Coordinates of C-alpha atoms in Angstrom, one line a residue:
Chain A
M398 CA -25.1 9.0 0.7
S399 CA -21.9 8.7 -1.7
F400 CA -19.0 8.9 -0.7
F401 CA -16.7 10.3 -3.9
P402 CA -19.6 12.3 -5.2
Q403 CA -18.0 15.1 -7.1
L404 CA -15.0 12.9 -8.5
P405 CA -14.6 13.9 -12.3
S406 CA -13.6 11.1 -14.4
A407 CA -10.5 9.2 -14.2
V408 CA -9.4 9.1 -16.8
A409 CA -8.9 12.9 -17.4
T410 CA -7.7 12.7 -14.2
R411 CA -4.8 10.1 -14.6
Q412 CA -4.2 12.9 -17.1
R413 CA -3.8 15.8 -15.3
R414 CA -1.5 13.9 -12.7
A415 CA 1.0 12.6 -15.3
R416 CA 1.7 16.4 -15.7
L417 CA 3.9 16.1 -12.2
S418 CA 6.7 14.4 -12.8
P419 CA 7.1 11.5 -9.1
A420 CA 10.8 13.0 -8.0
L421 CA 9.2 16.2 -7.6
R422 CA 6.6 15.2 -6.0
A423 CA 8.4 14.0 -3.2
Y424 CA 10.2 16.8 -3.3
Q425 CA 7.3 18.6 -2.8
Y426 CA 6.4 16.5 0.4
N427 CA 9.9 17.7 1.6
L428 CA 9.2 21.4 0.7
L429 CA 5.9 21.4 2.6
A430 CA 6.6 19.6 5.5
Y431 CA 9.7 22.2 6.4
K432 CA 6.7 25.2 5.7
R433 CA 5.0 23.6 9.1
T434 CA 8.7 23.1 10.9
W435 CA 10.9 25.3 9.9
R436 CA 11.7 27.6 13.3
G437 CA 14.1 24.2 14.4
S438 CA 16.9 25.4 11.7
V439 CA 16.7 29.1 11.8
T440 CA 19.7 28.7 14.1
T441 CA 21.7 26.2 11.9
T442 CA 21.2 28.3 8.8
F443 CA 20.5 32.2 9.8
L444 CA 22.7 32.2 12.7
Y445 CA 25.5 30.5 12.8
P446 CA 27.2 32.4 10.0
V447 CA 26.7 35.1 11.6
L448 CA 27.9 33.7 15.2
Y449 CA 31.2 32.5 12.8
L450 CA 31.4 35.3 11.3
A451 CA 31.9 38.1 13.6
A452 CA 33.8 35.8 16.4
I453 CA 35.8 34.4 14.8
G454 CA 36.4 36.0 11.5
V455 CA 36.2 39.4 13.6
G456 CA 38.2 38.4 16.8
L457 CA 40.3 36.3 16.0
G458 CA 40.4 38.4 13.1
H459 CA 41.5 41.1 14.0
L460 CA 44.3 39.9 16.7
I461 CA 46.1 37.9 13.3
D462 CA 45.8 41.1 11.1
H463 CA 47.8 42.3 14.0
G464 CA 50.4 40.5 13.2
S465 CA 51.0 38.6 10.1
N466 CA 49.0 37.9 7.8
Q467 CA 50.9 36.5 4.6
A468 CA 49.8 33.3 5.9
V469 CA 46.8 33.8 4.5
G470 CA 47.7 34.9 1.5
G471 CA 48.1 39.0 2.5
V472 CA 44.5 39.3 2.6
R473 CA 42.7 39.9 6.3
Y474 CA 41.1 36.6 7.6
L475 CA 38.3 37.8 7.4
W476 CA 38.1 37.6 3.9
F477 CA 40.4 34.6 3.9
L478 CA 38.3 32.4 6.8
A479 CA 34.8 33.8 4.9
P480 CA 34.4 31.9 2.5
G481 CA 36.2 28.4 3.6
L482 CA 33.2 28.8 6.6
L483 CA 31.2 28.6 3.9
A484 CA 32.6 25.3 2.3
G485 CA 32.3 24.2 5.6
T486 CA 28.6 25.2 6.4
A487 CA 27.8 23.8 2.7
M488 CA 29.2 20.4 3.7
Q489 CA 28.1 20.2 7.4
I490 CA 24.1 21.1 6.4
A491 CA 24.2 18.6 3.5
T492 CA 25.5 15.3 6.2
N493 CA 23.2 16.4 8.7
E494 CA 20.2 16.3 5.8
S495 CA 21.5 12.9 4.7
T496 CA 22.2 11.3 7.8
F497 CA 19.3 11.4 10.4
P498 CA 16.1 12.3 7.4
V499 CA 17.0 9.7 5.3
M500 CA 16.8 7.4 8.8
A501 CA 13.7 8.8 9.3
G502 CA 12.6 8.1 5.7
I503 CA 13.4 4.7 6.1
K504 CA 12.6 3.7 9.9
W505 CA 11.4 6.2 12.4
L506 CA 8.7 8.4 10.3
K507 CA 8.4 5.9 7.0
T508 CA 7.5 8.7 4.8
Y509 CA 9.7 7.1 1.8
L510 CA 7.4 3.6 2.6
A511 CA 4.6 5.8 2.0
M512 CA 5.8 7.5 -1.2
L513 CA 6.7 4.0 -2.3
A514 CA 3.2 2.4 -1.7
A515 CA 2.1 6.0 -3.6
P516 CA 3.0 5.5 -7.2
L517 CA 6.8 6.8 -6.6
E518 CA 9.8 4.7 -7.8
V519 CA 12.7 3.9 -5.4
T520 CA 14.8 6.6 -7.1
D521 CA 11.9 9.2 -7.2
V522 CA 11.9 8.8 -3.7
L523 CA 15.9 9.5 -4.2
Y524 CA 16.0 12.1 -6.6
G525 CA 13.7 13.6 -5.2
H526 CA 15.3 13.5 -1.6
L527 CA 18.9 14.9 -2.7
A528 CA 17.2 17.6 -4.9
W529 CA 15.4 18.9 -1.6
I530 CA 18.6 18.6 0.5
L531 CA 20.4 20.6 -2.1
T532 CA 17.9 23.4 -1.8
R533 CA 18.5 24.5 2.0
V534 CA 22.2 23.9 1.0
A535 CA 21.2 26.7 -1.0
L536 CA 19.2 28.5 1.0
A537 CA 21.8 28.6 3.9
S538 CA 24.7 29.1 1.3
G539 CA 22.3 31.8 -0.6
V540 CA 22.4 33.4 3.4
F541 CA 25.8 32.6 4.0
L542 CA 27.1 35.1 0.7
A543 CA 24.6 38.1 1.8
V544 CA 26.4 37.6 5.0
M545 CA 29.4 37.7 3.9
A546 CA 28.6 40.9 1.4
A547 CA 27.2 42.8 4.3
F548 CA 30.8 42.1 6.4
H549 CA 32.4 43.6 3.7
T550 CA 34.4 40.1 2.8
V551 CA 33.5 39.4 -1.2
P552 CA 36.2 41.7 -2.7
S553 CA 35.7 39.8 -6.4
G554 CA 33.0 39.7 -8.8
W555 CA 33.4 35.6 -9.4
A556 CA 32.2 35.5 -6.3
V557 CA 28.5 34.7 -8.0
L558 CA 29.6 32.1 -8.8
A559 CA 30.9 30.9 -5.0
F560 CA 27.2 30.2 -4.6
P561 CA 26.6 27.1 -7.6
A562 CA 30.3 26.0 -5.9
A563 CA 28.9 25.9 -2.7
V564 CA 26.0 23.6 -3.8
L565 CA 28.2 21.3 -4.8
T566 CA 29.9 21.1 -2.5
G567 CA 27.2 20.4 -0.2
A568 CA 26.2 17.7 -3.3
A569 CA 29.1 16.5 -3.3
F570 CA 28.7 15.5 0.7
A571 CA 25.0 14.3 0.2
A572 CA 25.3 12.0 -2.0
P573 CA 27.8 9.5 -0.3
V574 CA 26.2 10.2 3.0
M575 CA 22.7 9.5 1.5
A576 CA 24.1 6.0 0.2
F577 CA 25.8 5.2 3.2
S578 CA 22.9 6.7 6.2
A579 CA 20.3 3.7 4.5
T580 CA 22.3 1.2 4.5
R581 CA 22.2 2.0 8.2
E582 CA 20.1 -0.1 11.0
T583 CA 20.9 2.9 13.7
D584 CA 22.3 7.0 13.8
Q585 CA 24.6 4.9 15.9
S586 CA 27.1 5.2 13.2
F587 CA 26.3 9.3 12.2
V588 CA 27.9 9.7 15.4
V589 CA 30.7 8.1 14.2
L590 CA 30.6 9.9 10.9
Y591 CA 30.7 13.0 12.8
R592 CA 33.3 12.7 15.0
F593 CA 36.1 10.8 12.7
G594 CA 34.6 12.5 8.7
I595 CA 33.3 15.2 8.9
V596 CA 34.6 18.3 12.3
P597 CA 38.4 16.9 11.7
L598 CA 37.3 17.7 7.6
F599 CA 35.5 20.5 9.0
L600 CA 38.6 22.0 10.8
F601 CA 42.0 20.8 8.6
S602 CA 40.8 21.1 4.8
G603 CA 42.1 24.7 5.0
T604 CA 39.1 25.8 6.3
F605 CA 40.4 27.9 9.3
F606 CA 44.1 28.4 7.8
P607 CA 45.9 27.0 5.0
V608 CA 47.1 23.3 4.5
A609 CA 50.5 24.6 4.2
Q610 CA 50.5 25.9 8.2
L611 CA 49.9 22.2 8.4
P612 CA 52.9 19.0 8.7
G613 CA 53.9 17.3 5.5
W614 CA 52.3 14.1 5.1
L615 CA 48.9 15.9 6.2
Q616 CA 49.1 18.4 4.1
V617 CA 49.0 16.0 0.7
V618 CA 46.7 14.7 2.6
A619 CA 44.6 17.7 3.4
R620 CA 44.6 18.5 -0.2
C621 CA 42.8 14.9 -1.4
T622 CA 39.9 15.3 0.9
P623 CA 37.1 16.6 -0.2
L624 CA 36.2 20.0 2.0
Y625 CA 39.9 21.1 0.5
Q626 CA 38.2 21.5 -2.3
G627 CA 35.5 22.8 -2.2
V628 CA 36.6 25.6 0.1
T629 CA 39.7 26.8 -2.0
L630 CA 37.2 26.3 -5.3
C631 CA 34.8 28.9 -2.7
R632 CA 37.9 30.7 -1.7
G633 CA 39.1 31.2 -5.2
L634 CA 36.0 32.4 -6.4
V635 CA 35.1 35.0 -3.8
L636 CA 38.9 36.5 -4.3
G637 CA 39.6 35.9 -7.3
H638 CA 42.1 34.4 -7.3
L639 CA 41.4 31.0 -8.5
G640 CA 42.6 29.8 -11.7
G641 CA 40.7 28.4 -15.0
W642 CA 41.5 24.9 -14.7
D643 CA 42.5 24.7 -10.8
A644 CA 38.8 25.5 -10.7
L645 CA 37.7 23.0 -13.2
G646 CA 39.7 20.5 -10.8
H647 CA 38.3 21.0 -7.8
A648 CA 34.6 21.2 -9.3
G649 CA 35.5 18.1 -11.2
Y650 CA 36.4 16.2 -8.2
L651 CA 33.4 17.3 -6.2
L652 CA 31.0 16.1 -9.2
A653 CA 32.7 12.8 -9.7
M654 CA 32.3 12.8 -5.5
L655 CA 28.4 13.4 -6.3
V656 CA 28.0 10.7 -9.1
G657 CA 29.9 8.3 -7.3
G658 CA 27.3 8.9 -4.6
V659 CA 24.3 9.2 -6.8
L660 CA 24.9 5.8 -8.0
A661 CA 26.2 3.7 -4.9
A662 CA 22.9 5.8 -3.6
R663 CA 20.8 4.5 -6.4
V664 CA 21.8 0.7 -4.9
T665 CA 22.1 1.1 -1.5
Y666 CA 18.2 2.7 -2.1
R667 CA 16.8 -0.6 -4.0
R668 CA 18.5 -2.8 -1.7
R669 CA 17.6 -1.3 1.9
L670 CA 13.5 -0.5 0.0
V671 CA 12.6 -3.3 -1.8
Q672 CA 12.9 -6.5 -1.3
Chain B
M653 CA -25.6 6.0 -4.1
S654 CA -24.4 8.6 -7.1
Q655 CA -22.8 7.5 -10.2
R656 CA -20.2 8.4 -12.3
P657 CA -19.5 9.4 -15.8
R658 CA -17.8 5.9 -16.7
G659 CA -16.2 5.1 -20.3
P660 CA -18.6 3.0 -22.6
S661 CA -15.9 0.6 -22.0
D662 CA -15.6 0.0 -19.1
S663 CA -14.4 -3.4 -17.6
F664 CA -15.2 -2.6 -14.4
R665 CA -18.5 -2.0 -13.5
H666 CA -19.4 -3.1 -9.7
G667 CA -19.3 0.6 -8.2
P668 CA -19.4 4.8 -8.2
L669 CA -15.6 4.0 -7.4
A670 CA -14.7 1.3 -10.4
V671 CA -12.0 2.8 -12.5
S672 CA -11.5 2.9 -16.4
T673 CA -9.3 0.3 -17.7
S674 CA -10.5 0.7 -21.1
D675 CA -7.1 2.5 -22.2
E676 CA -4.9 -0.2 -20.5
G677 CA -6.1 -3.5 -21.5
A678 CA -7.5 -5.1 -18.5
G679 CA -8.3 -8.2 -21.6
D680 CA -9.7 -11.1 -20.0
S681 CA -9.0 -10.7 -16.2
A682 CA -11.8 -8.5 -16.4
G683 CA -13.6 -9.0 -12.6
T684 CA -10.9 -10.4 -11.7
A685 CA -8.8 -7.6 -9.8
V686 CA -5.8 -10.2 -8.0
Q687 CA -5.1 -13.3 -9.6
A688 CA -2.6 -15.1 -8.5
Q689 CA -0.7 -18.7 -10.0
G690 CA 2.1 -20.4 -8.2
L691 CA 2.5 -17.3 -6.5
T692 CA 6.0 -17.7 -4.7
K693 CA 7.8 -14.8 -2.7
R694 CA 12.0 -16.4 -0.9
F695 CA 13.8 -14.0 1.1
G696 CA 17.7 -16.0 0.9
E697 CA 16.9 -19.4 1.7
F698 CA 13.5 -18.8 3.2
T699 CA 10.4 -19.2 1.2
A700 CA 8.2 -16.8 2.5
V701 CA 5.0 -17.4 0.7
D702 CA 4.9 -21.4 -1.3
A703 CA 3.7 -21.6 -4.9
V704 CA -0.3 -20.5 -3.5
D705 CA -3.4 -19.9 -6.5
F706 CA -5.5 -17.2 -5.9
D707 CA -8.1 -15.2 -7.5
I708 CA -10.2 -11.8 -6.2
E709 CA -12.8 -11.0 -7.7
V710 CA -13.5 -7.4 -8.9
G711 CA -15.6 -5.7 -5.5
E712 CA -15.4 -8.7 -3.4
A713 CA -14.3 -8.9 0.3
F714 CA -11.2 -10.6 0.5
G715 CA -8.9 -12.3 3.2
F716 CA -5.7 -14.1 4.0
L717 CA -6.0 -15.3 7.3
G718 CA -2.9 -16.3 9.5
A719 CA -0.5 -16.8 12.4
N720 CA 1.9 -14.1 12.1
G721 CA 5.4 -15.3 9.8
A722 CA 2.3 -17.4 7.8
G723 CA 3.0 -15.4 4.5
K724 CA 0.8 -12.7 4.5
T725 CA 2.2 -9.4 4.5
S726 CA 4.8 -10.7 2.0
T727 CA 1.5 -11.9 -0.8
M728 CA 0.6 -7.9 0.3
R729 CA 3.6 -6.5 -1.1
M730 CA 4.0 -8.4 -4.1
I731 CA 0.5 -7.2 -4.4
A732 CA 1.1 -3.7 -3.5
C733 CA 4.0 -3.7 -6.4
L734 CA 6.7 -2.9 -3.4
S735 CA 8.0 -6.5 -3.2
P736 CA 9.1 -8.2 -6.3
I737 CA 7.8 -11.8 -7.3
S738 CA 10.1 -14.4 -6.8
G739 CA 9.2 -17.1 -8.8
G740 CA 5.3 -18.2 -10.3
T741 CA 3.1 -15.5 -11.9
L742 CA 0.3 -12.2 -10.7
Q743 CA -1.6 -9.9 -12.1
V744 CA -3.4 -6.8 -10.2
L745 CA -5.9 -5.1 -11.8
G746 CA -4.8 -6.6 -14.9
L747 CA -1.4 -5.3 -15.0
D748 CA 2.6 -6.9 -14.5
P749 CA 3.7 -6.0 -10.9
M750 CA 7.0 -5.8 -12.2
R751 CA 6.2 -3.7 -15.5
D752 CA 3.2 -1.4 -14.4
G753 CA 4.2 -1.1 -11.0
P754 CA 3.6 2.8 -10.5
Q755 CA 0.7 2.2 -12.7
I756 CA -0.6 -0.1 -10.5
R757 CA -0.1 2.0 -7.7
S758 CA -2.0 4.5 -9.3
R759 CA -4.8 2.6 -8.4
I760 CA -4.5 0.9 -5.3
G761 CA -4.4 2.1 -1.9
L762 CA -2.1 0.3 0.3
V763 CA -2.9 0.7 4.6
P764 CA 0.6 -0.8 6.2
Q765 CA 0.7 -2.8 8.8
D766 CA 2.5 0.5 10.3
D767 CA 0.9 3.4 9.6
T768 CA 3.8 5.6 7.8
L769 CA 2.3 9.1 8.7
D770 CA 4.2 12.2 9.6
L771 CA 3.9 12.7 13.3
E772 CA 5.4 16.4 13.2
L773 CA 2.6 16.9 10.6
T774 CA -1.2 18.0 11.4
V775 CA -3.9 15.4 9.4
R776 CA -5.5 17.1 7.0
D777 CA -1.2 17.8 6.1
N778 CA -0.6 14.0 6.1
L779 CA -3.5 13.9 4.0
Y780 CA -3.0 15.9 1.1
L781 CA 1.0 15.9 1.2
Y782 CA 0.3 12.0 -0.1
G783 CA -2.1 12.7 -1.6
R784 CA -0.1 15.3 -4.1
Y785 CA 2.4 11.6 -4.2
F786 CA -0.9 10.5 -6.6
G787 CA 0.2 14.9 -8.4
L788 CA -3.6 15.3 -7.4
P789 CA -4.6 18.8 -8.9
R790 CA -4.4 20.9 -5.3
K791 CA -8.4 21.8 -5.4
Q792 CA -9.4 19.0 -6.1
L793 CA -7.0 17.6 -3.8
R794 CA -8.4 19.8 -1.0
E795 CA -12.3 18.4 -1.3
R796 CA -11.0 15.7 -1.6
V797 CA -9.2 15.9 2.1
E798 CA -12.2 17.3 3.4
E799 CA -14.0 14.3 2.2
L800 CA -11.5 11.9 4.2
L801 CA -11.4 13.3 7.2
E802 CA -15.4 13.2 7.3
F803 CA -15.0 10.0 6.3
A804 CA -12.8 9.2 9.3
R805 CA -14.3 10.8 12.1
L806 CA -11.0 13.6 11.9
T807 CA -12.6 15.9 11.0
E808 CA -12.3 18.3 14.6
R809 CA -9.1 16.8 14.3
A810 CA -8.1 18.1 11.8
D811 CA -5.5 20.6 12.4
Q812 CA -3.8 19.2 15.3
R813 CA 0.0 17.0 15.0
V814 CA -0.6 13.7 14.4
D815 CA 1.3 12.3 17.0
P816 CA -0.6 12.5 20.1
L817 CA -3.3 10.7 18.4
S818 CA -4.5 7.6 19.7
G819 CA -3.8 4.1 17.4
G820 CA -7.8 4.2 16.1
M821 CA -7.5 7.5 15.3
R822 CA -3.6 7.2 13.7
R823 CA -5.4 4.0 12.2
R824 CA -8.5 5.8 10.6
L825 CA -6.2 8.3 9.4
T826 CA -4.0 5.7 7.1
I827 CA -7.1 4.4 6.1
A828 CA -8.1 7.5 4.9
R829 CA -5.2 8.4 3.7
A830 CA -5.0 5.0 1.6
L831 CA -8.1 5.9 0.2
V832 CA -7.1 9.5 -1.6
S833 CA -6.2 8.5 -4.8
S834 CA -10.0 6.8 -5.1
P835 CA -8.5 3.0 -5.5
S836 CA -10.1 0.6 -7.2
L837 CA -8.6 -2.0 -5.0
V838 CA -7.5 -1.0 -1.2
I839 CA -5.3 -3.1 0.7
L840 CA -5.6 -3.6 3.9
D841 CA -2.4 -5.0 6.1
E842 CA -4.0 -6.1 9.5
P843 CA -5.9 -3.4 10.0
T844 CA -7.0 -3.6 13.6
T845 CA -4.4 -5.1 15.0
G846 CA -4.2 -3.5 19.0
L847 CA -7.5 -1.1 18.7
D848 CA -9.8 -0.9 21.3
P849 CA -13.5 -2.9 20.0
Q850 CA -14.8 0.7 20.0
A851 CA -12.6 1.7 17.6
R852 CA -12.2 -1.8 15.8
H853 CA -15.7 -1.0 15.4
L854 CA -16.4 2.4 13.8
L855 CA -13.5 0.6 11.7
W856 CA -15.2 -2.3 10.5
D857 CA -18.2 0.0 9.4
R858 CA -16.0 2.2 7.5
L859 CA -14.8 -0.8 5.4
Y860 CA -17.7 -2.4 5.2
R861 CA -19.0 1.1 3.3
L862 CA -16.1 1.3 1.2
K863 CA -17.5 -2.4 0.5
R864 CA -21.2 -1.1 -0.8
E865 CA -19.3 1.4 -2.4
G866 CA -17.7 -1.3 -5.0
V867 CA -14.3 -0.8 -3.7
T868 CA -12.9 -4.1 -3.8
L869 CA -11.4 -4.9 -0.6
V870 CA -7.9 -7.2 0.1
I871 CA -7.3 -8.2 4.0
T872 CA -5.0 -9.5 6.3
T873 CA -5.9 -10.3 9.4
H874 CA -5.2 -12.7 12.5
Y875 CA -8.6 -12.1 14.3
M876 CA -11.2 -14.6 12.8
D877 CA -14.2 -12.7 14.3
E878 CA -12.7 -9.7 12.1
A879 CA -13.3 -12.1 9.0
E880 CA -16.0 -13.1 9.8
Q881 CA -17.7 -9.6 9.4
L882 CA -15.9 -8.9 6.6
C883 CA -14.5 -10.9 3.8
D884 CA -16.6 -12.9 1.6
R885 CA -14.5 -15.2 1.0
L886 CA -11.0 -15.8 2.0
V887 CA -7.8 -18.3 2.6
V888 CA -5.7 -19.2 5.9
M889 CA -2.2 -19.5 5.0
D890 CA 0.2 -21.6 7.0
A891 CA 4.2 -21.3 6.6
G892 CA 3.8 -20.2 3.1
R893 CA 0.8 -22.6 1.9
I894 CA -3.2 -22.2 1.1
A895 CA -4.5 -24.2 3.7
A896 CA -7.4 -23.7 2.8
A897 CA -9.9 -21.3 0.9
G898 CA -13.5 -20.3 0.9
S899 CA -16.2 -18.2 2.0
P900 CA -16.0 -17.9 6.2
S901 CA -19.9 -20.6 6.3
E902 CA -17.9 -23.2 3.7
L903 CA -14.8 -22.8 5.9
I904 CA -17.1 -23.7 8.5
E905 CA -18.6 -26.5 6.8
Q906 CA -15.8 -27.8 6.0
W907 CA -13.5 -28.4 7.9
S908 CA -15.9 -28.0 11.1
T909 CA -18.5 -29.5 12.5
R910 CA -21.8 -26.7 13.4
E911 CA -21.0 -26.8 17.0
V912 CA -18.6 -27.3 19.9
V913 CA -19.6 -28.5 23.0
E914 CA -17.8 -26.7 25.9
L915 CA -16.3 -29.6 28.7
R916 CA -14.7 -27.9 32.1
F917 CA -13.7 -30.4 34.4
E918 CA -11.0 -30.5 37.2
P919 CA -8.0 -30.5 35.6
E920 CA -6.1 -33.7 35.5
G921 CA -9.2 -35.1 34.2
H922 CA -9.5 -33.6 31.0
Q923 CA -7.5 -37.2 29.3
V924 CA -9.7 -39.2 30.3
H925 CA -13.0 -37.6 30.5
G926 CA -11.7 -37.4 26.7
E927 CA -11.0 -40.3 25.8
R928 CA -14.1 -41.9 27.7
L929 CA -16.0 -39.3 25.4
A930 CA -14.3 -40.0 22.1
D931 CA -17.0 -41.6 20.6
L932 CA -19.8 -39.1 21.6
A933 CA -18.6 -36.6 19.5
E934 CA -17.0 -36.5 15.2
R935 CA -13.7 -35.2 17.0
V936 CA -12.1 -34.2 20.7
E937 CA -9.8 -31.9 21.0
V938 CA -8.0 -31.7 25.2
L939 CA -7.0 -28.6 26.2
P940 CA -5.0 -28.0 29.1
D941 CA -8.1 -26.1 31.1
R942 CA -11.5 -27.5 29.1
L943 CA -12.7 -30.8 26.3
L944 CA -14.2 -29.3 23.2
L945 CA -16.2 -31.8 21.5
Y946 CA -17.0 -30.8 17.9
T947 CA -20.3 -32.2 17.0
D948 CA -23.5 -31.1 14.7
Q949 CA -26.0 -31.6 17.1
G950 CA -24.8 -29.5 20.6
D951 CA -27.6 -30.1 22.8
A952 CA -27.6 -33.6 22.3
T953 CA -24.6 -34.9 22.3
L954 CA -23.9 -32.7 25.9
D955 CA -27.4 -34.3 27.3
A956 CA -24.6 -37.8 26.2
V957 CA -22.7 -37.3 28.4
R958 CA -24.6 -36.5 31.1
S959 CA -26.4 -39.7 30.8
R960 CA -22.8 -41.8 31.2
G961 CA -22.0 -39.5 34.2
A962 CA -19.9 -37.3 33.7
S963 CA -20.3 -33.6 35.4
P964 CA -18.1 -31.4 34.3
I965 CA -17.6 -28.1 36.4
A966 CA -19.2 -26.3 33.4
A967 CA -20.9 -26.7 30.6
L968 CA -20.8 -24.5 27.3
V969 CA -22.1 -25.4 23.8
R970 CA -21.9 -23.3 20.9
R971 CA -21.9 -22.7 17.1
A972 CA -18.5 -23.9 15.5
T973 CA -16.7 -20.3 14.6
L974 CA -13.2 -19.8 11.7
E975 CA -11.0 -20.1 15.5
D976 CA -11.8 -23.2 15.4
V977 CA -11.2 -23.7 11.2
F978 CA -7.7 -22.2 11.8
L979 CA -6.6 -23.6 15.1
H980 CA -8.0 -27.0 13.2
L981 CA -5.6 -26.2 9.8
T982 CA -3.1 -24.6 11.1
G983 CA -2.2 -26.3 15.3
R984 CA -2.2 -24.9 18.8
S985 CA 1.6 -24.4 18.9
L986 CA 2.3 -21.0 19.1
V987 CA 4.3 -19.8 15.9
D988 CA 7.3 -17.2 17.6

């Protein structure tokens, strides 16, 4: 009995193989793996936005709106908060997905190594994973925007563009964090990254209150942070009060981070995976 | 064995797994699966593989024997196009690993030392997803996966997660996975390390079957019995160099006597007895717990030992094995 009875000729097989770009094959792995394990991420993707908007937006917002809402631009606090949370959530999900899963790819599950033993290249592995992370961000951002609409916090038609803006915010974090993760030996550094990077950014980049509330020098720092760009961009689009040049400036900043991150990740991935 | 259709100018004619290379310029290396000359791998100052030469013929099982750190895995990784070469030349399936890496990898199956399985996914999904890396069409792949499950005797576990599987099952799954693209060359890095005897024998059986199908096998191991069982030819590596090359029987013939007499005395007597009996054998080795006499006539040598009045506590005549060759060539001191 032969072990390979039904296979057509290798040449025909190879022609068919060429159809799917290699990076897409790496992406597909994540997609299929997610189909099997998606339940674990339901809370972060679907439940958190509802909880946050309900607790802080509606609950805390009620108190603020009864005082003076001049500080938040004269809109309801929930309107102010929601797009900020949208950008903040994009950042968090992007960072989550570009730290531990990258370590898993390299060390824990070694899925990257399995891909590299197949005919994939380092850049395929990188782009495939990055594309997958952005899919996760897009999924979460889409759900978040839908929840925002359900809370009646989407006054402007420009809000449609807040979706790509949120994904761009995620991308701006994902790429450099992937580059960083590929240089790490343990997941200890991820805890540090969260404690001293992501959490302060989340709290002080204009997500919950305008950066104008900060003392002078901190305002400058806050305006330079990447999440501030994402928050301002998303909020401006959702509320429809953003100037075109401002929007381009914020988007350009995020895009530069994405490109710089990808270039860095190409180097760190290759250094780590090809020895 | 069934015959799969093959192109008219097929250069690899050794089995149903053979892959047509007519469109890939196999050139004059038809019949040679891997060709290395002066192959070198350096990591900074450290030279892991030091200018080795070897040819691996299509359809043979070729072994790399060596202690940990001898350079086996580095050599494997270069052949599998996972690690760029630092010097010399290397051709795999007639192609250049530095230039044609993905093309070569699409035609080889790699069984790495560590199983790179996704523990959270099922056995079947692991096979299926790996097949997708090769861009295999879904329908064809699904059929292929069922065959491989059968081959690896994992059909009943197909829908279980990998996590709770035993080491032997995971190893079989990793081997099955490496076969998903019907490779003409399969590279196995220590395929049976850490497995129990039953699991090892089952794996060996599966590897025999592959060999019968005409698949070229490249195996690293530090188990001598595995090398003797599986390999047509092998090289013994030591400190990045090739210390000896040949078939298992050739190596034994060249580097050892036909038989070995093992004698056990009171431990403190081994050195003295070793000197007294030195002229009875081609070579005498004194170990802490026994004395080894290398000779072509084991029984006659043992008689001679007894006629000298030496009375060992235990005596054993056995055929020389690859292990004797290996220890002779690479020494008995611990490497790490």
